[in-house]
Each structure stands twice: as structure tokens, then as C-alpha cells.
């Protein structure tokens, strides 16, 4: 899977490419096609400790997203999470206002806003464990 989508004959990776490859390697690992040597090469290509931790997080995110879809066929999961994440397959690429729920996380995406209760009183009420009974 991974070898068909990505070229393994590379010498240097940029940050975005390393994150994309780490995510794909995590998905492949969860689908039963681990490639530990390539993952270690991608992780070692990171220049700083911070970038290495981002690569590791992207790998774990790929594993998590693919493991949550165990009932589906592995090629369908791969196509949906990795091949469809380019924006070439599966419709238009998400713009700055829209965010894809699947695929490698972008370092520039903002987190989704939290849900606020409709009455808004949640902010001024005491937590339930502090209320008297």
C-alpha cells in the first residue's frame, strides 16, 4: 500500500512531506502492513526534536483513525484516509475555512470550537460535584 502511493527512494523530506508519510505509515500499520524501517527513516529525517514529535503524533493519528474502522475493507480505508487526503481524489480540497476530518493533520489548522450549551448558564453554575444535595 504505502510503496504504491509514496516513493521510498528519497534523500530529504520537508516537514509537510514527513507528516504526510508518517500518517500514511500509521494507517498502513493499523491495516496490517507495517513498514518500521521507513517510519524510522521518516522520523530521523526531522531536523529538531519538535519535528520528530510531530512525526510521531502524525503516525499515531493515522493508526488511530484506521483502527477505528476495522470492519471496512483495508483498501477502502487506505483510499479514504491516505489517497483521498491529497485533494485530487474524492472531491475538492478543503479550503482555509473548511477542514478535512480525515487525512494528515495540518499544522496550520485551528482546533474545532467547543460546543456551548444552549442555555449558556453552564458558565455560571457550579460543577455538579460542588453542589449541595
mmCIF file of N, CA and C in Angstrom:
data_model
loop_
_atom_site.group_PDB
_atom_site.id
_atom_site.type_symbol
_atom_site.label_atom_id
_atom_site.label_comp_id
_atom_site.label_asym_id
_atom_site.label_seq_id
_atom_site.Cartn_x
_atom_site.Cartn_y
_atom_site.Cartn_z
ATOM 1 N N UNK A 1 0.811 -1.188 0.000
ATOM 2 C CA UNK A 1 0.000 0.000 0.000
ATOM 3 C C UNK A 1 0.856 1.254 0.000
ATOM 4 N N UNK A 2 1.681 1.387 1.022
ATOM 5 C CA UNK A 2 2.499 2.589 1.161
ATOM 6 C C UNK A 2 3.455 2.724 -0.021
ATOM 7 N N UNK A 3 4.089 1.616 -0.416
ATOM 8 C CA UNK A 3 5.059 1.671 -1.503
ATOM 9 C C UNK A 3 4.423 2.059 -2.831
ATOM 10 N N UNK A 4 3.142 1.721 -3.021
ATOM 11 C CA UNK A 4 2.455 2.074 -4.259
ATOM 12 C C UNK A 4 2.093 3.566 -4.285
ATOM 13 N N UNK A 5 1.858 4.161 -3.144
ATOM 14 C CA UNK A 5 1.433 5.563 -3.070
ATOM 15 C C UNK A 5 2.612 6.530 -2.956
ATOM 16 N N UNK A 6 3.664 6.124 -2.227
ATOM 17 C CA UNK A 6 4.796 7.004 -1.965
ATOM 18 C C UNK A 6 6.085 6.384 -2.483
ATOM 19 N N UNK A 7 6.985 7.234 -2.955
ATOM 20 C CA UNK A 7 8.295 6.786 -3.398
ATOM 21 C C UNK A 7 9.193 6.623 -2.169
ATOM 22 N N UNK A 8 9.818 5.471 -2.033
ATOM 23 C CA UNK A 8 10.668 5.241 -0.863
ATOM 24 C C UNK A 8 12.128 5.608 -1.133
ATOM 25 N N UNK A 9 12.430 6.075 -2.338
ATOM 26 C CA UNK A 9 13.800 6.448 -2.692
ATOM 27 C C UNK A 9 13.940 7.961 -2.575
ATOM 28 N N UNK A 10 14.021 8.448 -1.357
ATOM 29 C CA UNK A 10 14.142 9.874 -1.113
ATOM 30 C C UNK A 10 15.356 10.117 -0.226
ATOM 31 N N UNK A 11 15.902 11.333 -0.346
ATOM 32 C CA UNK A 11 17.066 11.700 0.459
ATOM 33 C C UNK A 11 16.729 12.736 1.521
ATOM 34 N N UNK A 12 15.777 13.619 1.219
ATOM 35 C CA UNK A 12 15.444 14.686 2.150
ATOM 36 C C UNK A 12 13.943 14.948 2.070
ATOM 37 N N UNK A 13 13.323 15.190 3.209
ATOM 38 C CA UNK A 13 11.892 15.473 3.278
ATOM 39 C C UNK A 13 11.666 16.821 3.936
ATOM 40 N N UNK A 14 10.660 17.545 3.457
ATOM 41 C CA UNK A 14 10.248 18.741 4.173
ATOM 42 C C UNK A 14 9.294 18.326 5.288
ATOM 43 N N UNK A 15 8.930 19.268 6.125
ATOM 44 C CA UNK A 15 8.099 18.960 7.292
ATOM 45 C C UNK A 15 6.732 18.399 6.881
ATOM 46 N N UNK A 16 6.105 19.028 5.893
ATOM 47 C CA UNK A 16 4.779 18.597 5.439
ATOM 48 C C UNK A 16 4.842 17.182 4.850
ATOM 49 N N UNK A 17 5.866 16.905 4.056
ATOM 50 C CA UNK A 17 6.020 15.577 3.466
ATOM 51 C C UNK A 17 6.253 14.507 4.514
ATOM 52 N N UNK A 18 7.029 14.845 5.538
ATOM 53 C CA UNK A 18 7.287 13.889 6.612
ATOM 54 C C UNK A 18 6.008 13.580 7.390
ATOM 55 N N UNK A 19 5.197 14.606 7.650
ATOM 56 C CA UNK A 19 3.943 14.386 8.371
ATOM 57 C C UNK A 19 2.975 13.543 7.548
ATOM 58 N N UNK A 20 2.906 13.806 6.258
ATOM 59 C CA UNK A 20 2.019 13.038 5.390
ATOM 60 C C UNK A 20 2.451 11.573 5.318
ATOM 61 N N UNK A 21 3.740 11.351 5.184
ATOM 62 C CA UNK A 21 4.249 9.978 5.125
ATOM 63 C C UNK A 21 4.065 9.254 6.462
ATOM 64 N N UNK A 22 4.277 9.953 7.558
ATOM 65 C CA UNK A 22 4.096 9.327 8.871
ATOM 66 C C UNK A 22 2.639 8.940 9.085
ATOM 67 N N UNK A 23 1.717 9.794 8.677
ATOM 68 C CA UNK A 23 0.295 9.475 8.794
ATOM 69 C C UNK A 23 -0.029 8.232 7.966
ATOM 70 N N UNK A 24 0.460 8.194 6.728
ATOM 71 C CA UNK A 24 0.212 7.044 5.849
ATOM 72 C C UNK A 24 0.829 5.773 6.417
ATOM 73 N N UNK A 25 2.007 5.881 7.010
ATOM 74 C CA UNK A 25 2.636 4.706 7.619
ATOM 75 C C UNK A 25 1.840 4.217 8.825
ATOM 76 N N UNK A 26 1.249 5.137 9.579
ATOM 77 C CA UNK A 26 0.395 4.748 10.696
ATOM 78 C C UNK A 26 -0.859 4.035 10.225
ATOM 79 N N UNK A 27 -1.454 4.515 9.143
ATOM 80 C CA UNK A 27 -2.628 3.859 8.580
ATOM 81 C C UNK A 27 -2.254 2.462 8.093
ATOM 82 N N UNK A 28 -1.136 2.375 7.375
ATOM 83 C CA UNK A 28 -0.692 1.071 6.857
ATOM 84 C C UNK A 28 -0.407 0.100 8.001
ATOM 85 N N UNK A 29 0.177 0.582 9.077
ATOM 86 C CA UNK A 29 0.468 -0.267 10.237
ATOM 87 C C UNK A 29 -0.821 -0.820 10.840
ATOM 88 N N UNK A 30 -1.819 0.026 10.947
ATOM 89 C CA UNK A 30 -3.088 -0.398 11.521
ATOM 90 C C UNK A 30 -3.823 -1.381 10.614
ATOM 91 N N UNK A 31 -3.576 -1.293 9.313
ATOM 92 C CA UNK A 31 -4.221 -2.192 8.361
ATOM 93 C C UNK A 31 -3.433 -3.484 8.149
ATOM 94 N N UNK A 32 -2.340 -3.662 8.884
ATOM 95 C CA UNK A 32 -1.588 -4.910 8.832
ATOM 96 C C UNK A 32 -0.424 -4.901 7.866
ATOM 97 N N UNK A 33 0.027 -3.734 7.426
ATOM 98 C CA UNK A 33 1.171 -3.619 6.524
ATOM 99 C C UNK A 33 2.229 -2.702 7.127
ATOM 100 N N UNK A 34 2.834 -3.110 8.238
ATOM 101 C CA UNK A 34 3.808 -2.217 8.879
ATOM 102 C C UNK A 34 5.086 -2.089 8.058
ATOM 103 N N UNK A 35 5.693 -0.916 8.121
ATOM 104 C CA UNK A 35 6.960 -0.654 7.452
ATOM 105 C C UNK A 35 7.817 0.136 8.439
ATOM 106 N N UNK A 36 8.343 -0.559 9.415
ATOM 107 C CA UNK A 36 9.068 0.072 10.521
ATOM 108 C C UNK A 36 10.314 0.818 10.048
ATOM 109 N N UNK A 37 11.012 0.235 9.073
ATOM 110 C CA UNK A 37 12.246 0.872 8.585
ATOM 111 C C UNK A 37 11.956 2.229 7.950
ATOM 112 N N UNK A 38 10.894 2.303 7.146
ATOM 113 C CA UNK A 38 10.538 3.574 6.503
ATOM 114 C C UNK A 38 10.093 4.593 7.552
ATOM 115 N N UNK A 39 9.344 4.151 8.549
ATOM 116 C CA UNK A 39 8.915 5.060 9.614
ATOM 117 C C UNK A 39 10.127 5.638 10.348
ATOM 118 N N UNK A 40 11.094 4.807 10.643
ATOM 119 C CA UNK A 40 12.294 5.291 11.330
ATOM 120 C C UNK A 40 13.077 6.257 10.450
ATOM 121 N N UNK A 41 13.124 6.004 9.136
ATOM 122 C CA UNK A 41 13.792 6.930 8.219
ATOM 123 C C UNK A 41 13.079 8.283 8.213
ATOM 124 N N UNK A 42 11.742 8.251 8.161
ATOM 125 C CA UNK A 42 10.971 9.497 8.147
ATOM 126 C C UNK A 42 11.174 10.248 9.456
ATOM 127 N N UNK A 43 11.124 9.530 10.569
ATOM 128 C CA UNK A 43 11.309 10.177 11.871
ATOM 129 C C UNK A 43 12.720 10.752 12.003
ATOM 130 N N UNK A 44 13.716 10.039 11.523
ATOM 131 C CA UNK A 44 15.091 10.524 11.612
ATOM 132 C C UNK A 44 15.372 11.686 10.665
ATOM 133 N N UNK A 45 14.534 11.861 9.638
ATOM 134 C CA UNK A 45 14.718 12.972 8.700
ATOM 135 C C UNK A 45 14.330 14.303 9.318
ATOM 136 N N UNK A 46 13.575 14.281 10.405
ATOM 137 C CA UNK A 46 13.185 15.520 11.082
ATOM 138 C C UNK A 46 14.420 16.177 11.673
ATOM 139 N N UNK A 47 14.471 17.492 11.537
ATOM 140 C CA UNK A 47 15.669 18.214 11.956
ATOM 141 C C UNK A 47 15.722 18.489 13.456
ATOM 142 N N UNK A 48 14.558 18.674 14.088
ATOM 143 C CA UNK A 48 14.539 19.017 15.510
ATOM 144 C C UNK A 48 13.718 17.993 16.294
ATOM 145 N N UNK A 49 13.860 18.036 17.578
ATOM 146 C CA UNK A 49 13.075 17.159 18.449
ATOM 147 C C UNK A 49 11.596 17.465 18.321
ATOM 148 N N UNK A 50 11.265 18.721 18.168
ATOM 149 C CA UNK A 50 9.874 19.128 17.996
ATOM 150 C C UNK A 50 9.278 18.501 16.732
ATOM 151 N N UNK A 51 10.012 18.564 15.632
ATOM 152 C CA UNK A 51 9.527 17.971 14.386
ATOM 153 C C UNK A 51 9.400 16.454 14.508
ATOM 154 N N UNK A 52 10.325 15.823 15.231
ATOM 155 C CA UNK A 52 10.230 14.373 15.451
ATOM 156 C C UNK A 52 8.973 14.029 16.233
ATOM 157 N N UNK A 53 8.649 14.843 17.222
ATOM 158 C CA UNK A 53 7.434 14.565 17.988
ATOM 159 C C UNK A 53 6.186 14.769 17.135
ATOM 160 N N UNK A 54 6.210 15.736 16.213
ATOM 161 C CA UNK A 54 5.086 15.918 15.292
ATOM 162 C C UNK A 54 4.935 14.714 14.364
ATOM 163 N N UNK A 55 6.054 14.172 13.906
ATOM 164 C CA UNK A 55 6.019 12.980 13.047
ATOM 165 C C UNK A 55 5.422 11.817 13.826
ATOM 166 N N UNK A 56 5.839 11.646 15.068
ATOM 167 C CA UNK A 56 5.300 10.561 15.893
ATOM 168 C C UNK A 56 3.809 10.743 16.140
ATOM 169 N N UNK A 57 3.376 11.975 16.384
ATOM 170 C CA UNK A 57 1.954 12.240 16.580
ATOM 171 C C UNK A 57 1.151 11.963 15.310
ATOM 172 N N UNK A 58 1.695 12.316 14.172
ATOM 173 C CA UNK A 58 1.013 12.061 12.910
ATOM 174 C C UNK A 58 0.891 10.560 12.653
ATOM 175 N N UNK A 59 1.933 9.811 12.981
ATOM 176 C CA UNK A 59 1.914 8.344 12.845
ATOM 177 C C UNK A 59 0.826 7.743 13.744
ATOM 178 N N UNK A 60 0.777 8.190 14.986
ATOM 179 C CA UNK A 60 -0.235 7.684 15.924
ATOM 180 C C UNK A 60 -1.649 8.080 15.496
ATOM 181 N N UNK A 61 -1.794 9.265 14.928
ATOM 182 C CA UNK A 61 -3.104 9.704 14.445
ATOM 183 C C UNK A 61 -3.568 8.825 13.279
ATOM 184 N N UNK A 62 -2.656 8.460 12.398
ATOM 185 C CA UNK A 62 -3.001 7.547 11.309
ATOM 186 C C UNK A 62 -3.420 6.185 11.829
ATOM 187 N N UNK A 63 -2.696 5.685 12.811
ATOM 188 C CA UNK A 63 -3.066 4.396 13.426
ATOM 189 C C UNK A 63 -4.438 4.475 14.074
ATOM 190 N N UNK A 64 -4.692 5.572 14.779
ATOM 191 C CA UNK A 64 -5.963 5.728 15.490
ATOM 192 C C UNK A 64 -7.143 5.807 14.525
ATOM 193 N N UNK A 65 -7.000 6.604 13.488
ATOM 194 C CA UNK A 65 -8.109 6.755 12.550
ATOM 195 C C UNK A 65 -8.395 5.463 11.792
ATOM 196 N N UNK A 66 -7.356 4.713 11.451
ATOM 197 C CA UNK A 66 -7.577 3.461 10.725
ATOM 198 C C UNK A 66 -8.079 2.363 11.650
ATOM 199 N N UNK A 67 -7.643 2.364 12.892
ATOM 200 C CA UNK A 67 -8.082 1.303 13.810
ATOM 201 C C UNK A 67 -9.544 1.462 14.188
ATOM 202 N N UNK A 68 -10.081 2.647 14.095
ATOM 203 C CA UNK A 68 -11.484 2.876 14.383
ATOM 204 C C UNK A 68 -12.399 2.381 13.276
ATOM 205 N N UNK A 69 -11.831 1.907 12.187
ATOM 206 C CA UNK A 69 -12.618 1.448 11.041
ATOM 207 C C UNK A 69 -12.270 0.010 10.682
ATOM 208 N N UNK A 70 -12.189 -0.847 11.685
ATOM 209 C CA UNK A 70 -11.773 -2.229 11.497
ATOM 210 C C UNK A 70 -12.720 -3.048 10.634
ATOM 211 N N UNK A 71 -14.010 -2.734 10.611
ATOM 212 C CA UNK A 71 -14.979 -3.537 9.878
ATOM 213 C C UNK A 71 -14.916 -3.341 8.368
ATOM 214 N N UNK A 72 -14.275 -2.286 7.915
ATOM 215 C CA UNK A 72 -14.236 -1.969 6.490
ATOM 216 C C UNK A 72 -13.072 -2.675 5.794
ATOM 217 N N UNK A 73 -13.168 -2.746 4.473
ATOM 218 C CA UNK A 73 -12.094 -3.343 3.679
ATOM 219 C C UNK A 73 -10.865 -2.430 3.742
ATOM 220 N N UNK A 74 -9.680 -3.033 3.825
ATOM 221 C CA UNK A 74 -8.471 -2.250 4.042
ATOM 222 C C UNK A 74 -8.172 -1.278 2.896
ATOM 223 N N UNK A 75 -8.414 -1.666 1.656
ATOM 224 C CA UNK A 75 -8.144 -0.760 0.542
ATOM 225 C C UNK A 75 -9.090 0.441 0.571
ATOM 226 N N UNK A 76 -10.331 0.241 0.996
ATOM 227 C CA UNK A 76 -11.278 1.350 1.083
ATOM 228 C C UNK A 76 -10.836 2.339 2.166
ATOM 229 N N UNK A 77 -10.361 1.822 3.280
ATOM 230 C CA UNK A 77 -9.869 2.684 4.357
ATOM 231 C C UNK A 77 -8.635 3.451 3.886
ATOM 232 N N UNK A 78 -7.717 2.772 3.205
ATOM 233 C CA UNK A 78 -6.498 3.409 2.687
ATOM 234 C C UNK A 78 -6.870 4.525 1.707
ATOM 235 N N UNK A 79 -7.758 4.227 0.778
ATOM 236 C CA UNK A 79 -8.166 5.226 -0.212
ATOM 237 C C UNK A 79 -8.809 6.433 0.465
ATOM 238 N N UNK A 80 -9.636 6.184 1.457
ATOM 239 C CA UNK A 80 -10.340 7.263 2.125
ATOM 240 C C UNK A 80 -9.408 8.140 2.960
ATOM 241 N N UNK A 81 -8.513 7.512 3.711
ATOM 242 C CA UNK A 81 -7.661 8.270 4.630
ATOM 243 C C UNK A 81 -6.403 8.831 3.985
ATOM 244 N N UNK A 82 -5.787 8.079 3.078
ATOM 245 C CA UNK A 82 -4.483 8.489 2.547
ATOM 246 C C UNK A 82 -4.587 9.010 1.121
ATOM 247 N N UNK A 83 -5.078 8.196 0.212
ATOM 248 C CA UNK A 83 -5.114 8.610 -1.186
ATOM 249 C C UNK A 83 -6.094 9.756 -1.398
ATOM 250 N N UNK A 84 -7.186 9.785 -0.659
ATOM 251 C CA UNK A 84 -8.165 10.853 -0.780
ATOM 252 C C UNK A 84 -7.770 12.116 -0.058
ATOM 253 N N UNK A 85 -6.726 12.087 0.751
ATOM 254 C CA UNK A 85 -6.310 13.251 1.534
ATOM 255 C C UNK A 85 -5.558 14.276 0.702
ATOM 256 N N UNK A 86 -5.108 13.917 -0.525
ATOM 257 C CA UNK A 86 -4.366 14.846 -1.368
ATOM 258 C C UNK A 86 -5.234 15.976 -1.877
ATOM 259 N N UNK A 87 -6.544 15.716 -1.956
ATOM 260 C CA UNK A 87 -7.418 16.685 -2.580
ATOM 261 C C UNK A 87 -7.658 16.326 -4.036
ATOM 262 N N UNK A 88 -6.822 15.471 -4.652
ATOM 263 C CA UNK A 88 -7.007 15.058 -6.027
ATOM 264 C C UNK A 88 -8.172 14.096 -6.139
ATOM 265 N N UNK A 89 -8.276 13.181 -5.207
ATOM 266 C CA UNK A 89 -9.334 12.181 -5.244
ATOM 267 C C UNK A 89 -10.396 12.553 -4.226
ATOM 268 N N UNK A 90 -11.628 12.250 -4.551
ATOM 269 C CA UNK A 90 -12.698 12.423 -3.586
ATOM 270 C C UNK A 90 -13.236 13.829 -3.461
ATOM 271 N N UNK A 91 -13.095 14.667 -4.489
ATOM 272 C CA UNK A 91 -13.706 15.986 -4.440
ATOM 273 C C UNK A 91 -12.691 17.088 -4.236
ATOM 274 N N UNK A 92 -13.192 18.296 -4.030
ATOM 275 C CA UNK A 92 -12.297 19.440 -3.883
ATOM 276 C C UNK A 92 -11.537 19.403 -2.569
ATOM 277 N N UNK A 93 -10.384 19.989 -2.603
ATOM 278 C CA UNK A 93 -9.557 20.067 -1.392
ATOM 279 C C UNK A 93 -10.180 21.061 -0.433
ATOM 280 N N UNK A 94 -10.073 20.811 0.870
ATOM 281 C CA UNK A 94 -10.627 21.760 1.830
ATOM 282 C C UNK A 94 -9.883 23.081 1.761
ATOM 283 N N UNK A 95 -10.627 24.156 1.792
ATOM 284 C CA UNK A 95 -10.018 25.480 1.757
ATOM 285 C C UNK A 95 -9.674 25.933 3.158
ATOM 286 N N UNK A 96 -9.279 27.200 3.292
ATOM 287 C CA UNK A 96 -8.900 27.687 4.611
ATOM 288 C C UNK A 96 -10.050 27.671 5.609
ATOM 289 N N UNK A 97 -11.292 27.821 5.133
ATOM 290 C CA UNK A 97 -12.425 27.823 6.038
ATOM 291 C C UNK A 97 -12.942 26.431 6.353
ATOM 292 N N UNK A 98 -12.630 25.461 5.496
ATOM 293 C CA UNK A 98 -13.103 24.096 5.698
ATOM 294 C C UNK A 98 -11.929 23.216 6.068
ATOM 295 N N UNK A 99 -12.232 22.186 6.838
ATOM 296 C CA UNK A 99 -11.180 21.289 7.291
ATOM 297 C C UNK A 99 -11.608 19.857 7.045
ATOM 298 N N UNK A 100 -10.698 19.065 6.515
ATOM 299 C CA UNK A 100 -10.981 17.657 6.302
ATOM 300 C C UNK A 100 -10.876 16.929 7.638
ATOM 301 N N UNK A 101 -11.841 16.049 7.919
ATOM 302 C CA UNK A 101 -11.815 15.306 9.174
ATOM 303 C C UNK A 101 -10.850 14.133 9.108
ATOM 304 N N UNK A 102 -10.561 13.671 7.900
ATOM 305 C CA UNK A 102 -9.631 12.559 7.735
ATOM 306 C C UNK A 102 -8.394 13.057 7.027
ATOM 307 N N UNK A 103 -7.326 12.311 7.142
ATOM 308 C CA UNK A 103 -6.087 12.684 6.491
ATOM 309 C C UNK A 103 -5.104 13.232 7.502
ATOM 310 N N UNK A 104 -3.928 13.542 7.042
ATOM 311 C CA UNK A 104 -2.913 14.013 7.980
ATOM 312 C C UNK A 104 -3.284 15.379 8.551
ATOM 313 N N UNK A 105 -3.003 15.604 9.809
ATOM 314 C CA UNK A 105 -3.342 16.895 10.401
ATOM 315 C C UNK A 105 -2.433 17.981 9.855
ATOM 316 N N UNK A 106 -3.005 19.130 9.619
ATOM 317 C CA UNK A 106 -2.218 20.258 9.150
ATOM 318 C C UNK A 106 -1.763 21.063 10.354
ATOM 319 N N UNK A 107 -0.555 21.553 10.294
ATOM 320 C CA UNK A 107 -0.023 22.312 11.418
ATOM 321 C C UNK A 107 -0.648 23.699 11.505
ATOM 322 N N UNK A 108 -1.332 24.143 10.437
ATOM 323 C CA UNK A 108 -1.903 25.480 10.450
ATOM 324 C C UNK A 108 -3.394 25.478 10.749
ATOM 325 N N UNK A 109 -4.026 24.298 10.868
ATOM 326 C CA UNK A 109 -5.454 24.232 11.161
ATOM 327 C C UNK A 109 -5.725 24.670 12.591
ATOM 328 N N UNK A 110 -6.821 25.376 12.761
ATOM 329 C CA UNK A 110 -7.256 25.754 14.102
ATOM 330 C C UNK A 110 -8.090 24.623 14.673
ATOM 331 N N UNK A 111 -8.083 24.444 15.971
ATOM 332 C CA UNK A 111 -8.924 23.399 16.571
ATOM 333 C C UNK A 111 -10.400 23.739 16.405
ATOM 334 N N UNK A 112 -11.214 22.704 16.391
ATOM 335 C CA UNK A 112 -12.653 22.894 16.285
ATOM 336 C C UNK A 112 -13.157 23.570 17.565
ATOM 337 N N UNK A 113 -14.095 24.521 17.454
ATOM 338 C CA UNK A 113 -14.614 25.171 18.663
ATOM 339 C C UNK A 113 -15.406 24.170 19.502
ATOM 340 N N UNK A 114 -15.394 24.392 20.787
ATOM 341 C CA UNK A 114 -16.136 23.506 21.675
ATOM 342 C C UNK A 114 -17.612 23.842 21.634
ATOM 343 N N UNK A 115 -18.430 22.892 21.986
ATOM 344 C CA UNK A 115 -19.876 23.079 21.963
ATOM 345 C C UNK A 115 -20.299 23.767 23.258
ATOM 346 N N UNK A 116 -21.060 24.842 23.120
ATOM 347 C CA UNK A 116 -21.571 25.581 24.273
ATOM 348 C C UNK A 116 -23.034 25.196 24.449
ATOM 349 N N UNK A 117 -23.467 24.870 25.671
ATOM 350 C CA UNK A 117 -24.870 24.531 25.894
ATOM 351 C C UNK A 117 -25.775 25.680 25.455
ATOM 352 N N UNK A 118 -26.996 25.338 25.074
ATOM 353 C CA UNK A 118 -27.917 26.344 24.541
ATOM 354 C C UNK A 118 -28.299 27.404 25.564
ATOM 355 N N UNK A 119 -28.464 27.012 26.843
ATOM 356 C CA UNK A 119 -28.905 27.996 27.819
ATOM 357 C C UNK A 119 -27.773 28.925 28.265
ATOM 358 N N UNK A 120 -26.522 28.553 28.061
ATOM 359 C CA UNK A 120 -25.400 29.397 28.411
ATOM 360 C C UNK A 120 -25.136 29.510 29.892
ATOM 361 N N UNK A 121 -25.994 28.909 30.739
ATOM 362 C CA UNK A 121 -25.834 29.004 32.188
ATOM 363 C C UNK A 121 -24.745 28.073 32.704
ATOM 364 N N UNK A 122 -24.256 27.241 31.854
ATOM 365 C CA UNK A 122 -23.204 26.306 32.247
ATOM 366 C C UNK A 122 -21.968 27.048 32.763
ATOM 367 N N UNK A 123 -21.762 28.239 32.271
ATOM 368 C CA UNK A 123 -20.576 29.003 32.667
ATOM 369 C C UNK A 123 -20.681 29.558 34.087
ATOM 370 N N UNK A 124 -21.896 29.792 34.577
ATOM 371 C CA UNK A 124 -22.030 30.394 35.900
ATOM 372 C C UNK A 124 -22.478 29.398 36.964
ATOM 373 N N UNK A 125 -22.885 28.218 36.576
ATOM 374 C CA UNK A 125 -23.286 27.205 37.555
ATOM 375 C C UNK A 125 -22.055 26.525 38.140
ATOM 376 N N UNK A 126 -22.217 26.080 39.380
ATOM 377 C CA UNK A 126 -21.157 25.297 39.999
ATOM 378 C C UNK A 126 -21.129 23.910 39.379
ATOM 379 N N UNK A 127 -19.980 23.294 39.290
ATOM 380 C CA UNK A 127 -19.936 21.914 38.823
ATOM 381 C C UNK A 127 -20.767 21.036 39.736
ATOM 382 N N UNK A 128 -21.289 19.965 39.228
ATOM 383 C CA UNK A 128 -22.207 19.124 39.988
ATOM 384 C C UNK A 128 -21.574 18.582 41.265
ATOM 385 N N UNK A 129 -20.289 18.291 41.272
ATOM 386 C CA UNK A 129 -19.670 17.731 42.463
ATOM 387 C C UNK A 129 -19.515 18.759 43.578
ATOM 388 N N UNK A 130 -19.698 20.060 43.276
ATOM 389 C CA UNK A 130 -19.639 21.083 44.304
ATOM 390 C C UNK A 130 -21.016 21.519 44.808
ATOM 391 N N UNK A 131 -22.069 21.068 44.165
ATOM 392 C CA UNK A 131 -23.418 21.438 44.584
ATOM 393 C C UNK A 131 -23.852 20.631 45.815
ATOM 394 N N UNK A 132 -24.668 21.259 46.660
ATOM 395 C CA UNK A 132 -25.196 20.564 47.832
ATOM 396 C C UNK A 132 -26.346 19.678 47.404
ATOM 397 N N UNK A 133 -26.507 18.601 48.148
ATOM 398 C CA UNK A 133 -27.590 17.676 47.816
ATOM 399 C C UNK A 133 -28.658 17.712 48.836
#
